[in-house]
PDB file of C-alpha atoms in Angstrom:
ATOM      1  CA  MET A  17       0.000   0.000   0.000  1.00 55.00           C
ATOM      2  CA  ASN A  18       1.146   3.378  -0.911  1.00 56.00           C
ATOM      3  CA  LYS A  19       0.600   6.202   1.646  1.00 56.00           C
ATOM      4  CA  LYS A  20       0.167   9.682   0.391  1.00 58.00           C
ATOM      5  CA  SER A  21       1.739  12.416   2.437  1.00 57.00           C
ATOM      6  CA  GLN A  22      -0.747  14.978   3.633  1.00 59.00           C
ATOM      7  CA  SER A  23       0.225  18.608   3.793  1.00 60.00           C
ATOM      8  CA  GLY A  24      -1.653  21.697   4.894  1.00 61.00           C
ATOM      9  CA  GLN A  25      -3.456  22.690   8.040  1.00 65.00           C
ATOM     10  CA  SER A  26      -6.185  20.903   9.811  1.00 81.00           C
ATOM     11  CA  LEU A  27      -9.434  22.638  10.698  1.00 80.00           C
ATOM     12  CA  ILE A  28      -8.493  22.686  14.392  1.00 83.00           C
ATOM     13  CA  GLU A  29      -5.221  24.516  13.669  1.00 84.00           C
ATOM     14  CA  LEU A  30      -7.113  27.073  11.618  1.00 83.00           C
ATOM     15  CA  VAL A  31      -9.703  27.683  14.377  1.00 87.00           C
ATOM     16  CA  VAL A  32      -6.966  28.026  17.028  1.00 87.00           C
ATOM     17  CA  GLY A  33      -5.052  30.480  14.802  1.00 87.00           C
ATOM     18  CA  VAL A  34      -8.160  32.623  14.232  1.00 89.00           C
ATOM     19  CA  ALA A  35      -8.989  32.591  17.968  1.00 90.00           C
ATOM     20  CA  ILE A  36      -5.468  33.708  18.905  1.00 91.00           C
ATOM     21  CA  SER A  37      -5.600  36.469  16.279  1.00 90.00           C
ATOM     22  CA  VAL A  38      -8.949  37.696  17.649  1.00 90.00           C
ATOM     23  CA  LEU A  39      -7.502  37.759  21.184  1.00 90.00           C
ATOM     24  CA  PHE A  40      -4.504  39.827  20.066  1.00 87.00           C
ATOM     25  CA  LEU A  41      -6.703  42.263  18.117  1.00 89.00           C
ATOM     26  CA  THR A  42      -9.123  42.646  21.042  1.00 89.00           C
ATOM     27  CA  GLY A  43      -6.227  43.365  23.413  1.00 86.00           C
ATOM     28  CA  ALA A  44      -4.694  45.887  21.014  1.00 85.00           C
ATOM     29  CA  LEU A  45      -8.035  47.683  20.554  1.00 86.00           C
ATOM     30  CA  GLY A  46      -8.522  47.776  24.327  1.00 85.00           C
ATOM     31  CA  ILE A  47      -5.098  49.356  24.814  1.00 86.00           C
ATOM     32  CA  ILE A  48      -5.828  51.930  22.099  1.00 84.00           C
ATOM     33  CA  MET A  49      -9.180  52.840  23.689  1.00 83.00           C
ATOM     34  CA  VAL A  50      -7.661  53.256  27.158  1.00 80.00           C
ATOM     35  CA  THR A  51      -4.855  55.376  25.714  1.00 77.00           C
ATOM     36  CA  LEU A  52      -7.312  57.655  23.901  1.00 76.00           C
ATOM     37  CA  LYS A  53      -9.480  58.019  27.018  1.00 71.00           C
ATOM     38  CA  LEU A  54      -6.452  58.926  29.148  1.00 70.00           C
ATOM     39  CA  ASP A  55      -5.329  61.410  26.507  1.00 68.00           C
ATOM     40  CA  PHE A  56      -8.693  63.214  26.613  1.00 65.00           C
ATOM     41  CA  GLN A  57      -8.757  63.135  30.421  1.00 65.00           C
ATOM     42  CA  ASN A  58      -5.251  64.598  30.548  1.00 76.00           C
ATOM     43  CA  LYS A  59      -6.241  67.293  28.051  1.00 80.00           C
ATOM     44  CA  TYR A  60      -9.318  68.307  30.052  1.00 86.00           C
ATOM     45  CA  GLY A  61      -7.503  67.996  33.372  1.00 86.00           C
ATOM     46  CA  GLN A  62      -4.637  70.165  32.179  1.00 87.00           C
ATOM     47  CA  ALA A  63      -7.030  72.871  30.996  1.00 90.00           C
ATOM     48  CA  ALA A  64      -8.867  72.685  34.338  1.00 92.00           C
ATOM     49  CA  SER A  65      -5.587  73.019  36.249  1.00 92.00           C
ATOM     50  CA  GLU A  66      -4.648  76.080  34.234  1.00 92.00           C
ATOM     51  CA  LEU A  67      -8.073  77.637  34.881  1.00 94.00           C
ATOM     52  CA  ALA A  68      -7.808  76.960  38.619  1.00 95.00           C
ATOM     53  CA  GLN A  69      -4.347  78.469  38.807  1.00 94.00           C
ATOM     54  CA  GLU A  70      -5.512  81.535  36.864  1.00 94.00           C
ATOM     55  CA  ILE A  71      -8.412  82.035  39.287  1.00 95.00           C
ATOM     56  CA  THR A  72      -6.161  81.917  42.357  1.00 95.00           C
ATOM     57  CA  GLU A  73      -3.705  84.311  40.707  1.00 94.00           C
ATOM     58  CA  GLN A  74      -6.538  86.741  39.945  1.00 95.00           C
ATOM     59  CA  VAL A  75      -7.805  86.585  43.531  1.00 95.00           C
ATOM     60  CA  THR A  76      -4.244  87.186  44.760  1.00 93.00           C
ATOM     61  CA  SER A  77      -4.002  90.175  42.436  1.00 92.00           C
ATOM     62  CA  ILE A  78      -7.271  91.596  43.794  1.00 92.00           C
ATOM     63  CA  ALA A  79      -6.082  91.074  47.381  1.00 92.00           C
ATOM     64  CA  ASN A  80      -2.728  92.717  46.674  1.00 91.00           C
ATOM     65  CA  ALA A  81      -4.466  95.745  45.164  1.00 89.00           C
ATOM     66  CA  ASP A  82      -6.992  96.126  48.004  1.00 89.00           C
ATOM     67  CA  TRP A  83      -7.037  93.630  50.863  1.00 90.00           C
ATOM     68  CA  HIS A  84     -10.215  95.131  52.279  1.00 89.00           C
ATOM     69  CA  TYR A  85     -12.109  94.273  49.078  1.00 90.00           C
ATOM     70  CA  ILE A  86     -11.568  90.550  49.623  1.00 90.00           C
ATOM     71  CA  ASP A  87     -11.853  90.729  53.416  1.00 85.00           C
ATOM     72  CA  ASP A  88     -15.048  92.823  53.294  1.00 85.00           C
ATOM     73  CA  PRO A  89     -17.903  91.594  55.566  1.00 84.00           C
ATOM     74  CA  THR A  90     -20.300  91.920  52.609  1.00 87.00           C
ATOM     75  CA  LEU A  91     -18.276  89.152  50.938  1.00 92.00           C
ATOM     76  CA  PRO A  92     -19.066  86.229  53.286  1.00 94.00           C
ATOM     77  CA  HIS A  93     -16.363  83.604  53.682  1.00 94.00           C
ATOM     78  CA  GLY A  94     -16.832  79.841  53.907  1.00 94.00           C
ATOM     79  CA  VAL A  95     -17.120  76.826  51.622  1.00 95.00           C
ATOM     80  CA  GLU A  96     -20.848  77.398  51.094  1.00 96.00           C
ATOM     81  CA  ASN A  97     -20.227  80.784  49.398  1.00 96.00           C
ATOM     82  CA  LEU A  98     -19.243  80.348  45.751  1.00 97.00           C
ATOM     83  CA  TYR A  99     -17.644  83.164  43.756  1.00 97.00           C
ATOM     84  CA  HIS A 100     -16.216  83.846  40.331  1.00 96.00           C
ATOM     85  CA  ILE A 101     -14.242  86.718  38.825  1.00 94.00           C
ATOM     86  CA  GLU A 102     -15.383  88.957  36.003  1.00 92.00           C
ATOM     87  CA  LYS A 103     -13.888  91.959  34.300  1.00 90.00           C
ATOM     88  CA  ASP A 104     -15.899  95.134  34.730  1.00 90.00           C
ATOM     89  CA  ALA A 105     -14.628  98.306  33.060  1.00 90.00           C
ATOM     90  CA  GLY A 106     -11.136  96.805  32.919  1.00 86.00           C
ATOM     91  CA  PHE A 107     -11.103  95.837  36.610  1.00 88.00           C
ATOM     92  CA  LEU A 108     -11.375  92.392  38.157  1.00 90.00           C
ATOM     93  CA  VAL A 109     -14.473  92.092  40.349  1.00 92.00           C
ATOM     94  CA  ILE A 110     -15.780  89.235  42.459  1.00 94.00           C
ATOM     95  CA  ARG A 111     -19.306  87.988  41.749  1.00 94.00           C
ATOM     96  CA  SER A 112     -21.432  85.331  43.447  1.00 94.00           C
ATOM     97  CA  ASP A 113     -22.044  81.814  42.125  1.00 95.00           C
ATOM     98  CA  ALA A 114     -20.204  79.498  39.779  1.00 95.00           C
ATOM     99  CA  TYR A 115     -19.346  80.605  36.264  1.00 95.00           C
ATOM    100  CA  PRO A 116     -19.550  78.453  33.118  1.00 95.00           C
ATOM    101  CA  ILE A 117     -16.716  78.583  30.602  1.00 94.00           C
ATOM    102  CA  THR A 118     -15.988  76.548  27.467  1.00 93.00           C
ATOM    103  CA  LEU A 119     -12.463  75.643  26.334  1.00 89.00           C
ATOM    104  CA  ASN A 120     -11.766  73.424  23.325  1.00 83.00           C
ATOM    105  CA  ASN A 121     -15.490  72.621  23.047  1.00 88.00           C
ATOM    106  CA  GLN A 122     -15.491  71.323  26.630  1.00 90.00           C
ATOM    107  CA  PRO A 123     -17.774  73.116  29.115  1.00 94.00           C
ATOM    108  CA  TYR A 124     -16.386  73.732  32.606  1.00 95.00           C
ATOM    109  CA  SER A 125     -17.955  75.188  35.742  1.00 96.00           C
ATOM    110  CA  THR A 126     -15.577  77.441  37.667  1.00 96.00           C
ATOM    111  CA  TYR A 127     -15.829  78.951  41.134  1.00 97.00           C
ATOM    112  CA  PHE A 128     -13.742  79.671  44.176  1.00 97.00           C
ATOM    113  CA  THR A 129     -14.284  79.884  47.910  1.00 97.00           C
ATOM    114  CA  ILE A 130     -12.694  82.109  50.544  1.00 96.00           C
ATOM    115  CA  GLU A 131     -12.039  80.695  53.992  1.00 95.00           C
ATOM    116  CA  ASP A 132     -10.719  82.374  57.112  1.00 93.00           C
ATOM    117  CA  ILE A 133      -7.750  80.837  58.877  1.00 90.00           C
ATOM    118  CA  ALA A 134      -8.684  80.752  62.571  1.00 84.00           C
ATOM    119  CA  SER A 135      -5.127  80.910  63.836  1.00 85.00           C
ATOM    120  CA  ASP A 136      -4.193  83.899  61.631  1.00 85.00           C
ATOM    121  CA  PRO A 137      -6.728  86.635  60.830  1.00 84.00           C
ATOM    122  CA  THR A 138      -4.392  88.126  58.214  1.00 89.00           C
ATOM    123  CA  THR A 139      -4.404  84.980  56.070  1.00 93.00           C
ATOM    124  CA  LEU A 140      -7.140  83.642  53.812  1.00 94.00           C
ATOM    125  CA  LYS A 141      -7.461  80.279  52.086  1.00 96.00           C
ATOM    126  CA  ILE A 142      -8.564  80.547  48.446  1.00 97.00           C
ATOM    127  CA  THR A 143      -9.759  77.311  46.840  1.00 97.00           C
ATOM    128  CA  ALA A 144     -10.543  77.229  43.126  1.00 97.00           C
ATOM    129  CA  HIS A 145     -12.846  74.464  41.867  1.00 97.00           C
ATOM    130  CA  ILE A 146     -13.138  73.485  38.217  1.00 96.00           C
ATOM    131  CA  THR A 147     -15.675  70.792  37.320  1.00 96.00           C
ATOM    132  CA  TRP A 148     -16.514  69.204  33.992  1.00 94.00           C
ATOM    133  CA  ASN A 149     -18.488  66.263  32.682  1.00 91.00           C
ATOM    134  CA  ASP A 150     -16.606  63.723  30.577  1.00 82.00           C
ATOM    135  CA  ASN A 151     -18.915  61.093  29.058  1.00 78.00           C
ATOM    136  CA  GLY A 152     -21.233  61.129  32.061  1.00 85.00           C
ATOM    137  CA  GLU A 153     -18.389  61.126  34.594  1.00 86.00           C
ATOM    138  CA  LEU A 154     -18.074  64.240  36.765  1.00 92.00           C
ATOM    139  CA  ASN A 155     -14.463  65.369  37.211  1.00 91.00           C
ATOM    140  CA  GLU A 156     -13.077  68.106  39.426  1.00 94.00           C
ATOM    141  CA  THR A 157      -9.767  69.889  39.807  1.00 93.00           C
ATOM    142  CA  ILE A 158      -9.128  71.771  43.040  1.00 96.00           C
ATOM    143  CA  PHE A 159      -6.330  74.288  43.506  1.00 95.00           C
ATOM    144  CA  THR A 160      -5.659  75.934  46.875  1.00 96.00           C
ATOM    145  CA  ARG A 161      -3.601  79.021  47.649  1.00 96.00           C
ATOM    146  CA  TYR A 162      -3.093  80.876  50.895  1.00 95.00           C
ATOM    147  CA  ILE A 163      -2.865  84.643  50.683  1.00 94.00           C
ATOM    148  CA  ALA A 164      -1.761  86.961  53.445  1.00 91.00           C
ATOM    149  CA  ARG A 165      -2.193  90.620  54.108  1.00 86.00           C
ATOM    150  CA  ASN A 166       1.254  92.045  53.553  1.00 74.00           C
ATOM    151  CA  ARG A 167       0.771  95.750  54.217  1.00 61.00           C
TER     152      ARG A 167
END
């Protein structure tokens, strides 16, 4: 009897090869998706950090120009009092409530709080809050600066 040599792949080898290929592709797509999500989060987070830092710098500027403006009793302090800064006739003024802003087609809500430091009446704690919604997930960046009366 004469045996013929068989060459080629069996059906099992083909199925195993396709399954391994699908696993590798699924893993690669998962890594790409996570990388893209992190990239967008970093982009939004960086913009929020820059906004928060700008707010605290503006409040510091206001305090340096006129400490009594920021330490005025008509401007209640505490975490329950939300403020934002606007320009009015070329001057920075403090207004109540949060303020919406859009950067790179991403809406943010910005506000800051002023807190007294019990141990030092000449120092205030300024905390800027920037919040944004990213695909249904609420994110927040918080930036704190202490300012002191220096005159």
